[in-house]
């Protein structure tokens, strides 16, 4: 490729050959005389970054610098130094932040698993103090990957910062309709309720318990639903919730799973812990131990070491001659 | 579950000789060419241009696990390169001339501790490193990853790791940090990247290991965390998933399985007398099977899952996980379980820092002979909010 001749009909020209950049001396990377972990940079990469380093060195704040950051980002969107510089320029040059939103949206669509792009978007949204596009944009990204961690992080930040709780529970339910195994959605459910109604009212707790059980019946081997059920009941104590054991035992026939059995162990453990005098402690302990052994031997053998530890712990803590 | 594969291939082969070949640090004598493999363009792609200290750490740690010596010339070259990655304002950057960032700082310090020579230790400007840590410290106890950057629990781990190894912890440096980390433990029992987020193996490891360094791991709900992490081992694959209902990935062999040694120690310190004396609380054999049978590239290097391509990150963390699965206990009480050939045995790794325990001890011994730098912390904070 002829790179030492003037541009003809739109071919790419290296910065080192652009007249309007002739005033700037490119700065090669200082890897030292004996470089290690060398990367095979393309010519274009070397050229762009040699000029980026030059701009950085001179602390140049110009349109051409701003334009170059986009090229540097295109070559390596994980270069947080370039992103930082771009933000400095956005402010120094008083660039149109709405245009920047369009730019960052496109980059995120292309590379949604990159830390820097989401952080950059957050900064622009903060400067604009305008979250109006966010929930829709994030939903669009989540429609391509419903578990993208950065997307969820950004979503929680937007909702919490700008108080956009309305409609989020509905959104979560939509996602759970599409995929009841989406653990990120279950987490968001917990996030929304914790920050709005909370789980302290009996009505909300009952609603959530019934919702969880309903989802369990749809997909009995869905660990997320079981974890959620346990997660919302544990603060108040599993054995304190009326009728819970009966509801779960009812599920045992057609909907048994290692998660159900584990839940029962947790239930019995809480019974022992709260010294629920309605129940015979020895009997409860034996039931719990039996389940642990069943899980270890047969139903959840990958966790054998763990279930045997749980059994030993229970024995040590609650057996008749156990001291504590 | 994987016994069918055993019958075809015989004993689970560590192709460790292949891994050793592939882990040579590309060096001036053969710049970038990995021995025995001409087709691999070079070490890695341009996308890692802001992560070069990571490459040093991933490769050096893999070599130390494989018990492969690093030639003295290479040791010195790595030191000099990392010195060029050090920022004049303290901390290490992803490459020469870039801004300091906690992740490459963590990687650089770990790499230098693996090298373990006077030259390596002397690369670190401890006074400036402390300045850098103060410059990214937030009022709520958390740390941003770099000035003007994002917050998440990785930063606390990176800060705690480098500060403890180099002996620069002042009374105020980690004020509030343990409480912030604790707030990342959620309803699932694991930790998310920030309060409110989904429990995730990488973040859970970072938060837990940071708390261990700060001596506050007992403040976690250890039982809930134990239940969460043991539930992340996949009953069919034997490897670990990063989050509930997601897929297995070889790198979680370390981030997740590596939590079990930390929890074992925490529970032990808490007075638990029912802990096993011979095994971690995960299925060690199944994890070794997953790594050896499913995560090896026949030409060397390790990977996420079958069908994925090899990379140095996965090589580091698959090997680290394999080491955790092979070695129970510590120097005093040690029990090995090496699946397959004896040559599959790797060196033990320290579950907090993920470098070999001798290197941790040696570094701590070296830096504790030096005084903690004077704290200029009161004035320093993120000066440029953009």
XYZ file of C-alpha atoms in Angstrom:
710
model
C 0.000 0.000 0.000
C 1.403 3.348 -1.030
C 1.494 5.381 2.130
C 3.874 8.088 1.079
C 1.697 9.667 -1.567
C -1.109 12.177 -1.127
C -4.610 10.926 -0.678
C -6.341 9.772 -3.833
C -10.021 9.156 -3.882
C -10.511 8.348 -0.205
C -7.748 5.879 0.664
C -6.628 5.789 4.276
C -3.667 8.033 5.009
C -1.434 7.522 8.007
C -1.164 10.467 10.357
C 2.539 10.631 9.632
C 1.669 11.513 6.054
C -1.041 14.029 6.725
C 0.016 17.597 6.054
C -2.192 19.021 8.744
C -0.338 16.918 11.325
C 3.136 17.755 10.142
C 3.705 20.135 13.069
C 3.489 17.288 15.561
C 6.364 14.913 16.177
C 5.041 11.377 16.796
C 6.157 9.723 20.045
C 7.067 6.062 19.701
C 6.216 3.750 22.544
C 8.994 3.446 25.095
C 9.173 -0.296 25.655
C 12.881 -0.029 26.375
C 15.783 -1.869 24.748
C 14.667 -5.369 25.795
C 10.894 -5.448 25.491
C 8.830 -8.313 26.835
C 5.222 -9.308 26.126
C 5.485 -7.533 22.815
C 2.381 -7.045 20.780
C 2.397 -7.209 17.000
C 0.883 -3.828 16.304
C -0.432 -3.106 12.859
C 0.991 -0.108 11.051
C -2.245 1.750 11.611
C -2.172 1.055 15.330
C 1.403 2.235 15.696
C 0.721 5.344 13.679
C -2.394 6.371 15.586
C -0.889 5.718 19.008
C 2.412 7.444 18.169
C 0.329 10.525 17.518
C -1.869 9.965 20.558
C 1.231 9.919 22.734
C 2.365 13.159 21.075
C -0.931 14.859 21.845
C -0.834 13.621 25.416
C 2.709 14.854 25.866
C 1.774 18.340 24.658
C -1.546 18.275 26.456
C -3.089 19.423 23.207
C -6.773 20.260 23.426
C -8.054 20.528 19.869
C -10.589 19.176 17.433
C -7.997 17.082 15.699
C -7.027 15.542 19.038
C -10.663 14.762 19.727
C -11.042 13.104 16.340
C -7.932 11.046 16.904
C -9.233 9.674 20.212
C -12.075 8.046 18.300
C -9.553 6.253 16.100
C -7.481 5.200 19.087
C -10.621 3.855 20.746
C -11.585 2.007 17.624
C -8.222 0.273 17.711
C -8.403 -0.561 21.424
C -11.571 0.338 23.280
C -9.986 -0.892 26.532
C -7.405 1.890 26.596
C -8.689 3.802 29.601
C -6.006 6.497 29.148
C -7.495 7.427 25.797
C -11.018 7.496 27.225
C -9.889 9.771 30.012
C -8.300 12.112 27.505
C -11.427 12.105 25.400
C -13.423 13.201 28.441
C -10.968 16.013 29.126
C -11.437 17.154 25.533
C -15.215 16.860 25.681
C -15.200 19.413 28.459
C -12.365 21.640 27.225
C -13.880 21.919 23.737
C -17.448 22.067 25.041
C -18.472 19.323 22.684
C -22.081 18.447 22.012
C -22.869 15.786 24.591
C -25.948 14.620 22.708
C -23.675 13.703 19.825
C -21.426 11.945 22.310
C -24.385 9.894 23.506
C -24.954 8.697 19.944
C -21.300 7.854 19.639
C -21.084 5.910 22.877
C -24.328 4.076 22.127
C -22.847 2.763 18.911
C -19.618 1.690 20.605
C -21.496 -0.132 23.365
C -23.670 -1.959 20.832
C -20.494 -3.155 19.214
C -18.537 -4.003 22.405
C -21.021 -4.424 25.224
C -18.631 -6.320 27.530
C -16.070 -3.559 27.908
C -15.745 -1.628 31.207
C -14.611 1.691 29.738
C -17.500 2.215 27.372
C -20.099 1.905 30.085
C -18.193 4.159 32.435
C -17.911 6.747 29.694
C -21.645 6.606 29.085
C -22.274 7.101 32.780
C -20.048 10.208 32.803
C -21.900 11.728 29.841
C -25.280 10.988 31.392
C -24.066 12.620 34.607
C -22.883 15.728 32.775
C -26.156 15.989 30.891
C -28.048 15.119 34.019
C -30.416 13.354 31.667
C -31.254 9.662 32.062
C -34.188 9.739 29.651
C -32.648 7.402 27.089
C -31.064 5.002 29.515
C -33.663 2.421 30.435
C -34.591 1.872 26.825
C -30.983 1.697 25.709
C -30.064 -0.794 28.414
C -33.146 -2.867 27.604
C -31.948 -2.974 24.010
C -28.545 -4.288 25.108
C -30.177 -6.782 27.458
C -32.369 -8.007 24.617
C -29.157 -9.212 22.984
C -27.621 -10.585 26.187
C -30.025 -10.654 29.097
C -27.244 -11.218 31.615
C -24.694 -8.574 30.608
C -23.214 -7.592 33.947
C -22.166 -4.081 32.871
C -25.635 -3.392 31.532
C -27.251 -4.389 34.810
C -24.730 -2.339 36.758
C -25.462 0.713 34.656
C -29.187 0.082 34.985
C -29.014 -0.050 38.779
C -26.967 3.147 38.828
C -29.463 4.991 36.602
C -32.483 3.831 38.572
C -30.965 4.632 41.931
C -29.462 7.984 40.935
C -32.513 9.328 39.137
C -35.218 7.544 41.100
C -36.626 5.654 38.170
C -38.137 2.763 40.104
C -41.536 2.926 38.405
C -42.075 0.147 35.956
C -38.925 -1.755 36.833
C -40.698 -4.607 38.597
C -42.844 -5.011 35.486
C -39.734 -5.055 33.347
C -38.224 -7.751 35.562
C -41.373 -9.846 35.235
C -41.229 -9.552 31.463
C -37.676 -10.862 31.502
C -38.617 -13.703 33.821
C -41.478 -14.601 31.484
C -38.939 -14.887 28.688
C -36.448 -16.835 30.776
C -37.375 -17.870 34.295
C -33.773 -18.990 34.777
C -32.330 -15.513 34.288
C -30.580 -15.039 37.608
C -29.760 -11.408 36.795
C -33.482 -10.710 36.549
C -34.139 -12.405 39.886
C -31.421 -10.228 41.373
C -33.018 -7.135 39.899
C -36.314 -8.184 41.405
C -34.693 -8.286 44.818
C -33.004 -4.935 44.142
C -36.248 -3.189 43.202
C -38.298 -4.508 46.088
C -35.547 -3.862 48.629
C -35.470 -0.213 47.574
C -39.190 0.362 47.198
C -41.750 -1.531 49.260
C -39.103 -3.630 51.023
C -39.928 -7.140 52.204
C -41.027 -6.021 55.627
C -44.757 -6.042 54.978
C -46.464 -9.426 55.212
C -48.394 -8.712 52.012
C -45.281 -8.157 49.955
C -43.519 -11.146 51.450
C -46.522 -13.395 50.795
C -46.810 -12.128 47.249
C -43.140 -12.865 46.620
C -43.274 -16.292 48.259
C -46.228 -17.249 46.092
C -44.547 -15.835 43.019
C -41.454 -17.919 43.718
C -43.425 -21.099 44.297
C -45.356 -20.500 41.089
C -42.082 -20.209 39.152
C -40.728 -23.307 40.886
C -43.714 -25.304 39.710
C -43.045 -24.122 36.145
C -39.388 -25.154 36.313
C -38.590 -27.259 39.399
C -34.890 -27.496 38.653
C -34.435 -23.754 38.434
C -31.967 -22.911 41.155
C -32.620 -19.152 40.903
C -36.207 -19.471 42.091
C -35.214 -21.620 45.057
C -32.385 -19.246 45.987
C -34.766 -16.314 45.797
C -37.324 -18.037 48.017
C -34.653 -18.783 50.577
C -33.090 -15.343 50.213
C -36.289 -13.474 51.028
C -37.319 -15.729 53.913
C -33.990 -16.211 55.636
C -33.806 -12.751 57.252
C -37.041 -13.483 59.104
C -36.146 -17.104 59.667
C -37.363 -19.898 57.403
C -39.122 -21.724 60.205
C -41.035 -18.612 61.215
C -43.038 -18.432 58.014
C -46.416 -20.093 58.567
C -47.307 -23.064 56.422
C -44.013 -23.024 54.547
C -42.927 -26.549 55.385
C -46.280 -27.889 54.249
C -46.142 -26.010 50.958
C -42.647 -27.296 50.247
C -43.413 -30.863 51.304
C -46.353 -30.746 48.924
C -43.928 -29.922 46.137
C -41.791 -32.888 46.993
C -43.866 -35.418 45.085
C -43.858 -33.997 41.603
C -41.300 -31.241 41.849
C -38.451 -32.683 43.848
C -34.955 -31.492 43.139
C -31.673 -31.193 45.038
C -32.708 -27.569 45.639
C -35.907 -28.629 47.355
C -34.017 -31.003 49.577
C -31.419 -28.343 50.350
C -34.211 -25.957 51.215
C -35.568 -28.501 53.686
C -32.159 -28.799 55.316
C -32.104 -25.012 55.665
C -35.610 -25.104 57.101
C -34.705 -27.714 59.690
C -31.522 -25.889 60.555
C -33.491 -22.733 61.227
C -35.923 -24.718 63.352
C -33.016 -25.949 65.438
C -31.470 -22.506 65.591
C -34.583 -20.763 66.820
C -35.192 -23.654 69.183
C -38.739 -23.802 68.010
C -40.217 -25.711 70.910
C -43.154 -26.887 68.825
C -40.718 -29.326 67.318
C -38.756 -32.137 68.847
C -35.149 -31.053 68.470
C -33.740 -34.559 68.170
C -36.273 -35.516 65.535
C -35.572 -32.374 63.552
C -31.846 -32.935 63.779
C -32.235 -36.503 62.543
C -34.372 -35.391 59.628
C -31.778 -32.788 58.692
C -28.930 -35.306 58.964
C -30.831 -37.812 56.827
C -31.346 -35.236 54.116
C -27.681 -34.221 54.195
C -26.665 -37.827 53.741
C -29.205 -38.321 50.959
C -27.823 -35.269 49.183
C -24.213 -36.353 49.731
C -24.743 -39.949 48.654
C -27.290 -39.679 45.915
C -29.046 -36.442 45.028
C -26.248 -33.857 44.965
C -23.032 -35.859 45.003
C -20.894 -33.084 43.515
C -21.378 -31.330 46.854
C -20.691 -34.394 48.966
C -17.913 -32.739 50.967
C -20.153 -29.771 51.692
C -23.235 -31.730 52.762
C -21.133 -33.936 55.019
C -19.701 -30.796 56.624
C -23.213 -29.440 57.145
C -24.174 -32.703 58.829
C -21.122 -32.629 61.103
C -21.828 -28.991 61.972
C -25.424 -29.686 62.872
C -24.418 -32.701 64.908
C -21.777 -30.762 66.748
C -24.069 -27.864 67.496
C -27.386 -29.529 68.272
C -26.805 -33.123 69.340
C -27.881 -33.938 72.878
C -24.367 -34.174 74.169
C -23.189 -31.331 71.972
C -21.987 -28.487 74.126
C -23.140 -25.528 72.072
C -19.568 -38.434 34.184
C -16.351 -37.964 32.251
C -15.290 -41.593 32.472
C -16.073 -42.150 28.829
C -13.376 -39.683 27.948
C -10.936 -41.454 30.242
C -11.378 -44.692 28.356
C -10.545 -43.012 25.092
C -7.576 -41.063 26.212
C -6.132 -43.135 28.997
C -5.154 -41.262 32.115
C -6.051 -37.609 32.064
C -3.063 -36.149 30.340
C -1.621 -33.034 31.561
C 0.095 -31.924 28.413
C 2.255 -29.951 30.714
C 5.310 -30.024 28.504
C 3.222 -28.254 25.876
C 2.154 -25.623 28.356
C 5.728 -25.018 29.451
C 6.805 -24.471 25.836
C 4.013 -22.077 25.216
C 4.560 -20.062 28.328
C 7.988 -18.785 27.430
C 7.966 -15.057 27.838
C 8.525 -13.599 24.373
C 11.959 -12.162 24.635
C 14.399 -10.135 22.546
C 16.032 -13.274 21.192
C 12.805 -14.437 19.646
C 10.634 -11.356 19.803
C 7.138 -12.536 20.000
C 7.522 -15.954 18.455
C 6.242 -18.646 20.703
C 8.524 -21.640 20.414
C 7.165 -24.497 18.417
C 4.259 -22.572 17.042
C 4.868 -20.310 14.079
C 1.270 -19.683 13.218
C 0.314 -17.769 16.331
C 0.772 -14.211 15.140
C 2.265 -13.031 18.339
C 1.746 -13.093 21.967
C -1.669 -11.562 21.844
C -3.741 -8.925 20.239
C -3.812 -5.162 20.299
C -6.796 -5.395 22.625
C -4.355 -6.198 25.452
C -2.249 -3.116 24.823
C -3.556 -1.609 28.061
C -2.996 -4.837 30.024
C 0.630 -5.708 29.514
C 1.552 -6.152 33.175
C -1.286 -8.698 33.245
C 0.462 -10.625 30.504
C 3.629 -10.633 32.620
C 1.736 -11.905 35.657
C -0.375 -14.512 33.814
C 2.706 -15.945 32.167
C 5.038 -15.790 35.176
C 2.448 -17.328 37.464
C 1.753 -20.107 34.977
C 5.478 -20.814 34.769
C 5.868 -20.924 38.538
C 2.934 -23.333 38.837
C 4.565 -25.484 36.172
C 7.814 -25.203 38.148
C 9.555 -23.858 35.086
C 12.503 -21.606 35.798
C 12.700 -18.131 34.316
C 16.130 -17.296 32.869
C 17.947 -14.489 34.680
C 18.054 -12.284 31.582
C 14.314 -12.534 31.231
C 13.851 -11.720 34.910
C 15.808 -8.536 34.461
C 14.033 -7.605 31.238
C 10.638 -8.020 32.863
C 11.755 -5.827 35.755
C 12.863 -3.111 33.388
C 9.694 -3.320 31.366
C 7.487 -3.093 34.437
C 9.565 -0.152 35.607
C 8.550 1.573 32.378
C 4.936 0.791 33.149
C 5.201 2.522 36.503
C 3.597 5.939 36.533
C 5.568 8.954 37.773
C 2.611 9.677 40.044
C 2.665 6.161 41.434
C 1.106 2.819 40.615
C 1.467 0.893 37.397
C -0.223 1.397 34.037
C -1.308 -0.969 31.280
C 1.725 0.016 29.261
C 4.509 2.603 29.091
C 3.129 6.137 29.051
C -0.394 5.176 30.110
C -2.161 6.267 33.295
C -1.893 4.205 36.470
C -4.730 1.745 37.121
C -5.294 -0.627 40.032
C -5.561 -3.754 37.875
C -2.153 -3.515 36.160
C -0.801 -2.317 39.518
C -1.946 -5.571 41.084
C -0.533 -7.569 38.199
C 2.818 -5.751 38.184
C 3.365 -6.138 41.916
C 2.445 -9.817 41.757
C 4.768 -10.336 38.781
C 7.622 -8.605 40.586
C 7.035 -10.697 43.698
C 7.141 -13.856 41.599
C 10.467 -12.733 40.186
C 11.516 -12.050 43.770
C 14.943 -10.535 43.135
C 16.263 -7.361 44.761
C 16.030 -5.727 41.363
C 12.359 -6.695 41.149
C 11.466 -5.436 44.608
C 13.362 -2.201 43.963
C 11.262 -1.412 40.892
C 8.350 -0.526 43.140
C 8.284 3.081 44.287
C 6.484 2.510 47.574
C 6.004 6.145 48.470
C 4.402 6.927 45.140
C 2.353 3.743 45.271
C 0.851 4.900 48.543
C 0.106 8.296 46.994
C -1.639 6.542 44.125
C -3.766 4.438 46.460
C -4.845 7.529 48.364
C -5.638 9.247 45.065
C -8.181 6.566 44.167
C -9.644 6.111 47.659
C -13.279 7.210 48.028
C -14.980 8.645 51.120
C -17.283 5.616 51.394
C -14.337 3.214 51.761
C -14.307 2.002 48.169
C -11.654 2.660 45.528
C -11.990 3.721 41.905
C -9.881 1.638 39.511
C -8.081 4.729 38.244
C -8.424 8.476 38.585
C -11.690 9.359 36.903
C -12.598 5.702 36.666
C -15.173 3.219 37.858
C -15.711 1.684 41.305
C -16.152 -1.988 41.961
C -14.904 -4.536 44.458
C -11.899 -5.543 42.331
C -10.272 -2.266 43.262
C -10.352 -3.028 46.990
C -8.662 -6.349 46.364
C -5.998 -4.847 44.100
C -5.295 -2.123 46.662
C -5.228 -4.500 49.622
C -3.025 -6.956 47.789
C -0.317 -4.510 46.751
C -0.420 -2.538 49.995
C -0.046 -5.625 52.171
C 2.735 -7.166 50.086
C 4.773 -3.949 49.959
C 4.048 -2.930 53.548
C 2.500 0.458 52.918
C -0.690 0.084 54.941
C -1.269 3.180 57.046
C -3.952 3.503 59.730
C -6.278 5.419 57.400
C -5.711 3.743 54.045
C -8.469 1.175 54.392
C -10.844 3.142 56.568
C -14.365 2.077 55.708
C -13.211 -0.408 53.092
C -14.270 -3.545 54.902
C -17.761 -2.168 55.480
C -18.092 -1.281 51.820
C -16.995 -4.764 50.777
C -19.408 -6.371 53.231
C -22.259 -4.404 51.660
C -21.520 -6.252 48.416
C -22.699 -9.571 49.897
C -26.243 -10.083 48.654
C -29.311 -12.283 49.113
C -27.598 -15.103 47.212
C -24.735 -15.341 49.695
C -22.053 -14.373 47.207
C -20.743 -10.889 46.437
C -21.515 -8.615 43.520
C -19.276 -6.011 41.954
C -21.064 -3.307 43.901
C -23.879 -3.300 46.466
C -27.085 -4.495 44.808
C -25.473 -6.450 41.981
C -25.740 -10.147 41.234
C -23.329 -12.485 43.048
C -20.403 -13.274 40.759
C -17.315 -15.478 41.194
C -14.702 -12.940 40.222
C -16.072 -10.225 42.463
C -16.727 -12.675 45.286
C -13.130 -13.779 45.223
C -11.871 -10.195 45.190
C -14.096 -9.120 48.067
C -13.381 -12.143 50.202
C -9.629 -12.116 49.642
C -9.543 -8.381 50.391
C -11.392 -8.963 53.665
C -8.941 -11.724 54.586
C -6.073 -9.275 54.040
C -7.864 -6.707 56.193
C -8.551 -9.323 58.861
C -12.294 -8.831 58.612
C -13.438 -11.976 56.811
C -15.349 -13.145 59.877
C -17.785 -10.273 59.339
C -19.161 -11.945 56.226
C -22.057 -14.357 56.474
C -19.629 -17.207 55.932
C -22.275 -19.926 55.919
C -24.272 -18.172 53.217
C -21.126 -17.584 51.179
C -20.090 -21.204 51.572
C -23.487 -22.396 50.353
C -23.349 -20.043 47.379
C -19.872 -20.970 46.208
C -20.248 -24.725 46.640
C -23.443 -24.468 44.597
C -21.451 -22.992 41.705
C -19.745 -26.298 40.924
C -21.480 -27.895 37.945
C -22.684 -31.401 38.631
C -22.063 -32.629 35.091
C -19.068 -30.648 33.962
C -17.208 -30.637 37.274
C -15.978 -27.111 36.653
C -17.455 -23.942 38.101
C -19.864 -21.351 36.761
C -19.423 -17.676 37.523
C -23.030 -17.000 38.432
C -26.112 -19.078 39.108
C -27.666 -20.501 35.936
C -24.788 -19.541 33.706
C -22.253 -21.705 31.908
C -19.084 -23.324 33.195
C -15.791 -21.540 32.478
C -12.282 -22.780 33.256
C -11.189 -19.483 34.803
C -13.707 -19.929 37.626
C -11.641 -22.954 38.614
C -9.669 -20.355 40.495
C -12.059 -17.491 41.265
C -14.668 -19.866 42.692
C -12.752 -22.924 43.877
C -10.097 -20.590 45.287
C -12.712 -19.354 47.753
C -12.834 -22.708 49.516
C -9.331 -22.444 51.006
C -10.173 -18.904 52.161
C -13.421 -20.024 53.768
C -11.803 -23.069 55.317
C -9.254 -20.855 57.029
C -11.888 -18.315 58.068
C -14.110 -20.968 59.614
C -11.114 -22.552 61.294
C -10.135 -19.227 62.823
C -13.717 -18.841 63.989
C -13.326 -21.996 66.062
C -14.982 -24.530 63.775
C -13.931 -28.048 64.790
C -15.969 -29.914 62.184
C -13.852 -28.963 59.162
C -12.275 -31.704 57.084
C -8.585 -32.372 57.646
C -7.972 -33.674 54.152
C -10.166 -31.930 51.612
C -11.626 -28.602 50.571
C -15.397 -28.402 50.486
C -15.700 -28.896 46.769
C -15.279 -31.969 44.566
C -11.550 -31.696 43.859
C -11.336 -34.659 41.544
C -14.196 -33.476 39.345
C -12.597 -30.052 38.930
C -9.276 -31.599 37.969
C -11.075 -33.773 35.450
C -12.825 -30.801 33.929
C -9.594 -28.838 33.566
C -7.472 -31.702 32.280
C -10.038 -33.245 29.976
C -11.902 -30.205 28.703
C -9.741 -27.137 29.105
C -6.474 -28.020 27.430
C -5.395 -27.015 23.962
C -3.344 -29.911 22.532
C -0.768 -27.434 21.262
C -0.423 -25.935 24.718
C -2.340 -23.419 26.786
C -5.698 -23.664 28.521
C -9.129 -22.292 27.892
C -12.661 -21.550 29.028
C -14.469 -24.608 27.668
C -14.155 -26.884 24.643
C -14.453 -24.938 21.418
C -12.945 -21.765 22.806
C -9.471 -20.605 21.916
C -6.598 -20.553 24.335
C -5.310 -17.378 25.966
C -2.893 -16.463 28.723
C -5.637 -15.410 31.142
C -7.329 -18.792 30.987
C -4.009 -20.567 31.088
C -3.156 -18.760 34.329
C -6.483 -19.324 36.036
C -7.101 -22.901 34.879
C -3.658 -23.836 36.179
C -4.273 -21.893 39.395
C -7.552 -23.764 39.894
C -5.876 -27.068 39.149
C -3.305 -26.271 41.825
C -6.024 -25.454 44.369
C -7.747 -28.743 43.543
C -4.507 -30.689 43.977
C -3.328 -29.200 47.267
C -5.192 -29.170 50.555
C -3.933 -27.390 53.616
C -0.755 -25.446 54.180
C 2.856 -26.179 55.019
C 1.898 -27.707 58.355
C -0.998 -29.862 57.223
C -0.728 -30.812 53.576
C -2.708 -33.381 51.641
C -2.288 -33.896 47.890
C -4.710 -35.291 45.369
C -3.136 -35.395 41.935
C -5.340 -36.803 39.227
C -3.574 -38.823 36.553
C 0.175 -38.862 36.094
C 2.494 -37.558 38.799
C 3.764 -34.994 36.299
C 0.326 -33.376 36.435
C 1.283 -32.052 39.849
C 1.595 -28.280 39.983
C 3.188 -26.126 42.643
C 0.830 -24.910 45.378
C -0.537 -21.356 45.109
C -1.413 -18.865 47.856
C -5.200 -18.524 47.880
C -5.170 -14.797 48.727
C -2.567 -13.458 46.285
C -2.445 -16.294 43.751
C 1.316 -16.421 43.577
C 3.321 -19.222 45.189
C 3.355 -19.127 48.986
C 7.145 -18.913 49.190
C 7.073 -15.789 47.025
C 4.459 -14.214 49.277
C 6.523 -14.946 52.370
C 9.700 -13.696 50.767
C 8.134 -10.443 49.598
C 6.481 -9.732 52.923
C 9.736 -10.458 54.707
C 11.612 -8.099 52.397
C 9.199 -5.187 52.559
C 8.575 -5.426 56.278
C 12.214 -4.505 56.806
C 11.324 -1.121 55.305
C 9.326 1.546 57.125
C 5.785 2.331 56.046
C 6.006 5.533 53.983
C 4.666 8.708 55.584
C 1.029 9.158 54.730
C 0.157 12.210 52.721
C -3.372 10.860 52.608
C -5.246 13.785 54.084
C -4.996 15.946 51.004
C -5.000 13.442 48.188
C -8.224 12.470 46.525
C -9.413 11.979 42.956
C -8.317 15.299 41.586
C -9.899 15.083 38.190
C -13.462 13.883 38.305
C -13.689 13.500 34.534
